[in-house]
Coordinates of C-alpha atoms in Angstrom, one line a residue:
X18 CA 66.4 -42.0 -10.8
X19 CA 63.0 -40.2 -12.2
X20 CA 60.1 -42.0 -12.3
X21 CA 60.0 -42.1 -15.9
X22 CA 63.3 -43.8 -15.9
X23 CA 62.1 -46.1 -13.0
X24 CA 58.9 -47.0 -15.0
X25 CA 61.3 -48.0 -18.0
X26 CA 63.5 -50.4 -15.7
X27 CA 60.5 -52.1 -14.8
X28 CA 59.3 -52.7 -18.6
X29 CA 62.8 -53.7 -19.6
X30 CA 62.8 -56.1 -17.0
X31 CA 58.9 -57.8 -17.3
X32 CA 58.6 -57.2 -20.9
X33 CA 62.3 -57.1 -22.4
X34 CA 64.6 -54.5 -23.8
X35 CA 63.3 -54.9 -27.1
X36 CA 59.5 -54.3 -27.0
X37 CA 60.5 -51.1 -24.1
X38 CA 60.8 -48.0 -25.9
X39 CA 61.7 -44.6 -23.6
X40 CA 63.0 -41.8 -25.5
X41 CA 59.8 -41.6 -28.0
X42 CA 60.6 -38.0 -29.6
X43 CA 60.1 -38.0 -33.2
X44 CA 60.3 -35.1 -35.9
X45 CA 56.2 -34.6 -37.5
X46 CA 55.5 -34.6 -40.8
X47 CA 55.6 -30.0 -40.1
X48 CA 58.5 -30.6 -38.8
X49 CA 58.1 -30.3 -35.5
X50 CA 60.0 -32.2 -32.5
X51 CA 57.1 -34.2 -30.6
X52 CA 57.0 -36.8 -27.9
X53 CA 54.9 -39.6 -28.9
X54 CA 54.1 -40.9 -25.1
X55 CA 56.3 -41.2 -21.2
X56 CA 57.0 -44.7 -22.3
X57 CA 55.6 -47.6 -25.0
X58 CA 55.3 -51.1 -24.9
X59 CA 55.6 -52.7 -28.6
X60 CA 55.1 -56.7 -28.7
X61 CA 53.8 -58.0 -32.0
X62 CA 49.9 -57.2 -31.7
X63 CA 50.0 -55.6 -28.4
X64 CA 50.6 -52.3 -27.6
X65 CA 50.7 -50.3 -24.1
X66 CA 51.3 -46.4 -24.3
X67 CA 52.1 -44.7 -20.7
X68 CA 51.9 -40.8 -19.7
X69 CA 53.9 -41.1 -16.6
X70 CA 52.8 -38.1 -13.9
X71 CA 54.7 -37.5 -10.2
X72 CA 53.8 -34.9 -8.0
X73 CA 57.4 -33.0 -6.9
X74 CA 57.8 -33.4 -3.2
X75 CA 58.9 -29.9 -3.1
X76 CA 55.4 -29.1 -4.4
X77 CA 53.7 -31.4 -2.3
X78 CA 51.6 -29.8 0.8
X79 CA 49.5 -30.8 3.5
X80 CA 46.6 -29.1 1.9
X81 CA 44.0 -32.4 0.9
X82 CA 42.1 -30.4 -1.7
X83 CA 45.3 -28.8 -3.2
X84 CA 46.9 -32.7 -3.5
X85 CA 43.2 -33.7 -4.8
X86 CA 43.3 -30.9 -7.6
X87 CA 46.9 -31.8 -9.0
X88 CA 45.4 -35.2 -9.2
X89 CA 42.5 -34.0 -11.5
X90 CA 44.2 -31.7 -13.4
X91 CA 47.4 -34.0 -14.4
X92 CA 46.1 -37.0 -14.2
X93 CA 42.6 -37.4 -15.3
X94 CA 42.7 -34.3 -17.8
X95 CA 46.3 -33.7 -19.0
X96 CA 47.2 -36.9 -19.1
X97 CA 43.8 -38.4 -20.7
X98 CA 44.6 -35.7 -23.4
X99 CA 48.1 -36.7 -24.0
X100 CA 46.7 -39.9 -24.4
X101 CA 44.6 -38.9 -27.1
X102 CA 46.9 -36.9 -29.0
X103 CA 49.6 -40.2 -28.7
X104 CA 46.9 -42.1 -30.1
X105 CA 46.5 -39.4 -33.1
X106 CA 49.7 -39.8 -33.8
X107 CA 49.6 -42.9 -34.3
X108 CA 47.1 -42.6 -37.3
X109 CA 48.8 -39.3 -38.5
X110 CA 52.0 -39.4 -39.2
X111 CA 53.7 -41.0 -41.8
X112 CA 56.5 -42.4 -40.0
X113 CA 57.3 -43.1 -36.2
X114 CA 61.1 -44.5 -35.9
X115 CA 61.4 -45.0 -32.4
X116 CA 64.8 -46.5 -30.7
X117 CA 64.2 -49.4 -28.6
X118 CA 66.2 -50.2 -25.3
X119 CA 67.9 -52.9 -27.2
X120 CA 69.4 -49.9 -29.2
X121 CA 66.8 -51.3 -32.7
X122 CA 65.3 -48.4 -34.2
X123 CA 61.2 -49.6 -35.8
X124 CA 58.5 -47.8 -37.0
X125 CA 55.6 -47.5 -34.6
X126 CA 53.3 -47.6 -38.1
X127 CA 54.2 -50.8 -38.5
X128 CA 52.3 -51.4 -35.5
X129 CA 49.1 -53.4 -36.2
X130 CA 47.7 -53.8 -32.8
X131 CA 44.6 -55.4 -31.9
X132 CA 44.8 -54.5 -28.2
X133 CA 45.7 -51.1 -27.0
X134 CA 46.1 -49.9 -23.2
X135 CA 46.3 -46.7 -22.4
X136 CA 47.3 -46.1 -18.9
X137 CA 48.2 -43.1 -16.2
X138 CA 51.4 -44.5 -14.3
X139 CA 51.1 -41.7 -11.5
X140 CA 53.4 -41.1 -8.3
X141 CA 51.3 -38.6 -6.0
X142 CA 51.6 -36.6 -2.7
X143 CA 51.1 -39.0 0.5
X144 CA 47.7 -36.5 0.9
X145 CA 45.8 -37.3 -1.9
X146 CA 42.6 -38.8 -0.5
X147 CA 41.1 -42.4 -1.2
X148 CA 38.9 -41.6 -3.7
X149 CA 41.2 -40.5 -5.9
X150 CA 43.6 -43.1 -5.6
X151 CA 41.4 -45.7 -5.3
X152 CA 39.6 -44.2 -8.7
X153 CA 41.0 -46.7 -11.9
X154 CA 40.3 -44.9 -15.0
X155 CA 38.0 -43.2 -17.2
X156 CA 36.2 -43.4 -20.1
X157 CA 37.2 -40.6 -23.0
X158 CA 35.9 -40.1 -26.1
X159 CA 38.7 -39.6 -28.0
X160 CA 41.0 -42.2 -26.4
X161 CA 38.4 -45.1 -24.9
X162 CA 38.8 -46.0 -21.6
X163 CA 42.0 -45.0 -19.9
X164 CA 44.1 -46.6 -16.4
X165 CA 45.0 -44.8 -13.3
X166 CA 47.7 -46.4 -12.0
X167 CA 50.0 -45.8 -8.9
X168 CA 53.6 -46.6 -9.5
X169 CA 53.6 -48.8 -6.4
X170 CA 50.8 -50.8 -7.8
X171 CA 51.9 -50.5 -11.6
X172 CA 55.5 -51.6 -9.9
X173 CA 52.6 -54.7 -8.0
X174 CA 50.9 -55.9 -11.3
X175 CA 53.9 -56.4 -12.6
X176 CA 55.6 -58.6 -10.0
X177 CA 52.6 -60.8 -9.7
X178 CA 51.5 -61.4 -12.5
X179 CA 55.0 -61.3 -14.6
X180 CA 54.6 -62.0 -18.4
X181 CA 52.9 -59.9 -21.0
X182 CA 50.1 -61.6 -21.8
X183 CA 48.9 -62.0 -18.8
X184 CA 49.7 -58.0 -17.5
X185 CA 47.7 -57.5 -20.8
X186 CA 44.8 -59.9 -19.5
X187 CA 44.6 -58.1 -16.6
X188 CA 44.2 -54.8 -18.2
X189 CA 41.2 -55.9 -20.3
X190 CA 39.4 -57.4 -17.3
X191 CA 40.2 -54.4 -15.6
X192 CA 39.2 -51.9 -18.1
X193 CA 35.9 -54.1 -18.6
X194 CA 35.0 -54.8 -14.4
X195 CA 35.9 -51.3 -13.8
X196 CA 33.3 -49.6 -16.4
X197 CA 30.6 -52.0 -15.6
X198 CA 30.9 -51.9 -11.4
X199 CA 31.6 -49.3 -9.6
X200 CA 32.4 -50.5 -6.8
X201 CA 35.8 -51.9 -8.2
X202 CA 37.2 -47.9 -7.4
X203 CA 36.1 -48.4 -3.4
X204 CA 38.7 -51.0 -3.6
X205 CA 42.3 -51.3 -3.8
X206 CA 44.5 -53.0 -6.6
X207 CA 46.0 -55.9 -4.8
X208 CA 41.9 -56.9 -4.3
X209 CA 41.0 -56.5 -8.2
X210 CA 43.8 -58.5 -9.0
X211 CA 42.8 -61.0 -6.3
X212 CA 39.1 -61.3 -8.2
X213 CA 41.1 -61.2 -11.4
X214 CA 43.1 -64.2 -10.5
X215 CA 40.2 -66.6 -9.5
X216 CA 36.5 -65.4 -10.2
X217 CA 36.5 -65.8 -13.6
X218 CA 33.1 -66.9 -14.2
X219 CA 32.3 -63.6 -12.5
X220 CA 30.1 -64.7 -9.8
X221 CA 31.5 -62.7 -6.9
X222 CA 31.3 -58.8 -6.3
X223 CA 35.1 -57.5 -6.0
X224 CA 35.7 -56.9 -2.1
X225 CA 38.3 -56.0 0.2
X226 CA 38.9 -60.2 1.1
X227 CA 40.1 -60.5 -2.7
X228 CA 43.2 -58.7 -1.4
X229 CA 43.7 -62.7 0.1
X230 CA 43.7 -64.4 -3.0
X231 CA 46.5 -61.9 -4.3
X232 CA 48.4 -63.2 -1.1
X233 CA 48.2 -67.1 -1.8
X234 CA 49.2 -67.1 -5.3
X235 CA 51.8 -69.6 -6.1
X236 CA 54.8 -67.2 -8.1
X237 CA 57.6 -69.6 -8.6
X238 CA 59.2 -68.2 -12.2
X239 CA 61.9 -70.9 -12.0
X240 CA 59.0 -73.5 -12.4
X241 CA 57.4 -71.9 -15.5
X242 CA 59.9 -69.5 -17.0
X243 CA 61.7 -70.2 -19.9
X244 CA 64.3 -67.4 -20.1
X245 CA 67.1 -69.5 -18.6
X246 CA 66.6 -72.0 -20.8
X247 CA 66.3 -70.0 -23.6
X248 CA 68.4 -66.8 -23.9
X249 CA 71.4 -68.5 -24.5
X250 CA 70.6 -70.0 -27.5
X251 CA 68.8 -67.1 -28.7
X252 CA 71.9 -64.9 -28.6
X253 CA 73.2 -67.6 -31.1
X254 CA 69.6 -67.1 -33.0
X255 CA 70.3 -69.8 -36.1
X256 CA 67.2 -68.8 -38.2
X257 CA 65.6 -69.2 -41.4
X258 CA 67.4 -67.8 -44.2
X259 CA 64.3 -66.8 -45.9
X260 CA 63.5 -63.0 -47.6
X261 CA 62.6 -61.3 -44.1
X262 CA 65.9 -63.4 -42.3
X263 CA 66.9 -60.0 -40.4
X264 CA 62.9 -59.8 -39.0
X265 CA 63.5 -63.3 -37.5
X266 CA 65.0 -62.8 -34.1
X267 CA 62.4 -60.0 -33.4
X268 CA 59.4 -62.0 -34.3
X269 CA 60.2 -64.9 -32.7
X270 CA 61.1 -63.5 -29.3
X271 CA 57.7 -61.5 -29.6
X272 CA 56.1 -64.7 -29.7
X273 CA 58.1 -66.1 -27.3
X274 CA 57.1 -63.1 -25.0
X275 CA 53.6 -63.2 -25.4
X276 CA 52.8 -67.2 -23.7
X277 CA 51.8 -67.3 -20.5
X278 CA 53.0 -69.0 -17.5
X279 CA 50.9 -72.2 -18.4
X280 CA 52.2 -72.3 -22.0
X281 CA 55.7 -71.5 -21.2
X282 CA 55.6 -75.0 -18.8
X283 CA 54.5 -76.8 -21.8
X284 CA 57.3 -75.3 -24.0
X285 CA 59.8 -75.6 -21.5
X286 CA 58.8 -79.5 -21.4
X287 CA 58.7 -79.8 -24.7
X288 CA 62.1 -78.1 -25.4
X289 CA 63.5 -80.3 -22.8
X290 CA 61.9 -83.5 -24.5
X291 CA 63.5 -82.4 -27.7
X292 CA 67.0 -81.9 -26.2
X293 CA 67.0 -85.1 -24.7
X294 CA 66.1 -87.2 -27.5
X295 CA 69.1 -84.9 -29.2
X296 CA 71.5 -86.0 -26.3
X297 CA 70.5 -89.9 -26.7
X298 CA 70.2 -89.6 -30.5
X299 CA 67.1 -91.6 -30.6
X300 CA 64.7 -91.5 -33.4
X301 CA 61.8 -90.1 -32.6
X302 CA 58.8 -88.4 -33.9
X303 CA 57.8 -84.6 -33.6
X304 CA 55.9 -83.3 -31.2
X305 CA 53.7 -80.3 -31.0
X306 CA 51.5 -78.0 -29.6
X307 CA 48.8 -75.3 -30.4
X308 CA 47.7 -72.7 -27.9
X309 CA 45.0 -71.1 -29.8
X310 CA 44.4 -67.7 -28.3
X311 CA 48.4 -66.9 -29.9
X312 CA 47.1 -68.2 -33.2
X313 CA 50.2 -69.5 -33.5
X314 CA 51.2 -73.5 -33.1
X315 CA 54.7 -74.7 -32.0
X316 CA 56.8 -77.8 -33.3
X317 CA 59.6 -79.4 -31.7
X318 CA 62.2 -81.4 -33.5
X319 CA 65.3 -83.3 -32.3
X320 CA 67.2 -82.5 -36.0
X321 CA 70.5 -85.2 -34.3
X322 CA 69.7 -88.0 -37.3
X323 CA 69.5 -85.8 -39.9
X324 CA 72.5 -84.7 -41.6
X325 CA 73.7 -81.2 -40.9
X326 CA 73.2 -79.8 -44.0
X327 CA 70.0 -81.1 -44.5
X328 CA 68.3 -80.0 -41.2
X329 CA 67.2 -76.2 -42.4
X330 CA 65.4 -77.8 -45.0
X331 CA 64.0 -81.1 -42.8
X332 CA 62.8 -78.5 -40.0
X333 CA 61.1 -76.1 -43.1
X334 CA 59.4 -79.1 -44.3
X335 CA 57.7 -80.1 -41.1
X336 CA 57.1 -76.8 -40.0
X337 CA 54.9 -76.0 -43.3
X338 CA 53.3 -79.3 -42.7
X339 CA 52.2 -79.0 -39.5
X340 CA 51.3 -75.9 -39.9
X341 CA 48.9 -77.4 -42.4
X342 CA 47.5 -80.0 -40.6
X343 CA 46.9 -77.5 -37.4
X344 CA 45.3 -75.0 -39.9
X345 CA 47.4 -72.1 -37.8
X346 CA 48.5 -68.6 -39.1
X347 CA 51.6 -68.9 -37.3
X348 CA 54.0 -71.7 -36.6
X349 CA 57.1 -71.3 -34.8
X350 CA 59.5 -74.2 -35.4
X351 CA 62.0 -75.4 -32.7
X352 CA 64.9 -78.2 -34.0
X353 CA 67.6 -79.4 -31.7
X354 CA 71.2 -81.2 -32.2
X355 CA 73.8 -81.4 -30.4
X356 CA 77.4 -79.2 -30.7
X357 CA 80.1 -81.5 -32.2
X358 CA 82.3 -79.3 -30.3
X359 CA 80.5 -80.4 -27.0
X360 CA 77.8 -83.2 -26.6
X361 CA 76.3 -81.1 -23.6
X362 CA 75.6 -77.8 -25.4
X363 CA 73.1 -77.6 -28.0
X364 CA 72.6 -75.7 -31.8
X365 CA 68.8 -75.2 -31.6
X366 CA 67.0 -73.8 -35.1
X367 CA 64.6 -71.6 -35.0
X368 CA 62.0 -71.0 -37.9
X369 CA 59.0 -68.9 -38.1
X370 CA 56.0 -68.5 -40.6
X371 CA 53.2 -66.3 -40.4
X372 CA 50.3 -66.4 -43.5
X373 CA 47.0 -67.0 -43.7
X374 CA 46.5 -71.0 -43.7
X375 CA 45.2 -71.8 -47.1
X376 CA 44.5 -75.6 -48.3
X377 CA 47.6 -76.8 -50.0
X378 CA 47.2 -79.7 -52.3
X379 CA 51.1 -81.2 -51.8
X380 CA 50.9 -80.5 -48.4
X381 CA 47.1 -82.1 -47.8
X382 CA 47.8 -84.7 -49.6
X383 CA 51.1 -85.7 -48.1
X384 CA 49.1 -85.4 -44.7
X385 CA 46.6 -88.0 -45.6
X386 CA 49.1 -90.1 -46.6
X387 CA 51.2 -90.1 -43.5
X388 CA 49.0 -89.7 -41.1
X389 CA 51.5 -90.5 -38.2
X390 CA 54.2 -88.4 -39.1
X391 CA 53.9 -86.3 -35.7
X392 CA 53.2 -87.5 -32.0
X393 CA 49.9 -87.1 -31.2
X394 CA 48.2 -84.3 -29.9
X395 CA 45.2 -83.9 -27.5
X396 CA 43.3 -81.3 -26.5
X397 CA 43.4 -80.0 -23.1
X398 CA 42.2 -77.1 -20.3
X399 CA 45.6 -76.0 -18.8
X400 CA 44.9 -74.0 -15.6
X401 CA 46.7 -71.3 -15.3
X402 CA 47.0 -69.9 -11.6
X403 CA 47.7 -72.1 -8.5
X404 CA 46.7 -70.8 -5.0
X405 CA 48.5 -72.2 -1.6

């Protein structure tokens, strides 16, 4: 397997099938066959482009400065320029269909992203000397600041810190630490991450003893994640029947994808509160929650007391309502009954709106009227690493 390939496994597997895109050739608006990038990451406002660069062993050779020039030339000038022209791309071209590894063709001008990494996923000779792999980036003019990355250590960011939002977090601080201290390129990854993971009042100089902190990180996926729990009944994706229906299943599970590990325990609770109170068939209120750097707020529903053919509209309701009285963009509405078929599987509803919040007489006054029409909600400092 090539690197390239290798690389891909790896997104498929951190940030899913659908948001991994590989084969990014596309015909140009001159008609030309281009490549937009090695490899892209697409989840709703966040996207990663990768220039993937391995030094052949057969080309290898025991000769430092030789090693230490391949690294200049591919990484920190050919790659830095494919960067850019991606990036050109991006703005120039009329159309980018590109095929995801789910087999779902999208336009890459759809994209709307508000965070961009550009990163250098290299593989080098065993010669290459510590300053240049130990060197993170640079700055360019035409595509911003720009990662150097080993593939061990891309392959190392991922395993550790394991969901999208927070690989994306770490990017950020790392682009940010990086251009401000130099000192974060005497150092190696696993010790950045270690500062990443626990200085984040920024009172401490990165060092080698970060590489520590890395090492007594608590990574216990089956405590936070939710994919067990979820993928199941996303297969069986009972949506909204609105205008943009066939959009549904995408947008949610980018949502889905971007919450990190301290969300995803509140969801998974919450989705767990909801299919119990479906399993009991107790009456019960809605509950909620809003993490606000997703702009988007949740509501969980146990739909077993409301007639069948009434529930899409029931879940609608209070979805647009809470929506209302959270004042989100976004809410992504989760309802719950059981199977007839079988009282220990579940039909779960999922419905998802995204416009600007706007003061809605009906709703607003509705709300003032019924001021108890959801369980309460309280705000709250979740932390979001745990250290042994």
């Amino acid at each position: 397997m090539d690197q390239e390939a290798r690389i891909a496994d790896l997104n498929q597997d951190f940030f899913l099938r659908e948001f991994t895109y590989s084969g990014t050739k596309f015909r140009s608006q001159s008609g030309q066959e281009l490549e937009l990038c090695d490899g892209a990451i697409w989840i709703d406002y966040l996207l990663i482009l990768i220039q993937a660069k391995v030094r052949n062993p057969s080309d290898a050779t025991a000769c430092v400065e030789t090693e230490s020039k391949w690294f200049s030339r591919k990484v920190e000038k050919n790659a830095v320029k494919q960067i850019g022209e991606s990036l050109r791309y991006l703005e120039t071209e009329m159309k980018l269909p590109m095929q995801n590894h789910r087999g779902q063709l999208l336009d890459f001008k759809k994209a709307e992203p508000s965070t961009i990494h550009n990163l250098v996923v290299y593989t080098p000779s065993p010669k290459i000397t510590s300053r240049h792999f130990l060197k993170k980036g640079r700055v360019s003019s035409k595509s911003g600041f720009v990662h150097f990355i080993s593939e061990g250590d891309y392959q190392a960011i991922c395993v550790t810190l394991m969901t999208p939002a927070e690989i994306s977090q770490y990017l950020d601080f790392r682009a940010e630490y990086v251009q401000r201290d130099p000192n974060a390129n005497e150092v190696s990854e696993k010790a950045l991450v270690g500062k990443y993971l626990t200085d984040s009042d920024d009172t401490e100089d990165v060092c080698d003893e970060h590489e520590f902190v890395t090492d007594r990180l608590i990574n216990d996926p089956e405590e936070f994640s939710v994919s067990k729990l979820l993928w199941g009944y996303l297969d069986q994706l009972q949506a909204y029947e609105g205008p943009n229906a066939s959009l549904q299943y995408h947008k949610i599970l980018s949502i889905l994808a971007m919450m990190k590990r301290n969300v995803m325990r509140e969801f998974k609770k919450r989705l767990r509160w909801a299919m119990a109170k479906a399993t009991t068939n107790e009456a019960c209120l809605p509950t909620r929650m809003y993490p606000f750097y997703m702009g988007c707020s949740f509501i969980f529903i146990s739909l077993e007391q409301i007639e069948p053919e009434t529930r899409v509209a029931f879940l609608e309701r209070y979805a647009l309502l809470s929506k209302q009285d959270l004042k989100s963009e976004r809410c992504l509405a989760i309802g719950v009954s059981r199977r007839q078929d079988n009282s220990e599987s579940f039909l779960v509803h999922w419905m998802f709106f995204d416009h600007p919040w706007t003061p809605d007489r009906e709703l607003d006054e509705y709300l003032a009227k019924n001021p108890d029409c959801f369980n309460p909600i309280r705000e709250a400092e979740l932390g979001l690493y745990q250290l042994k």
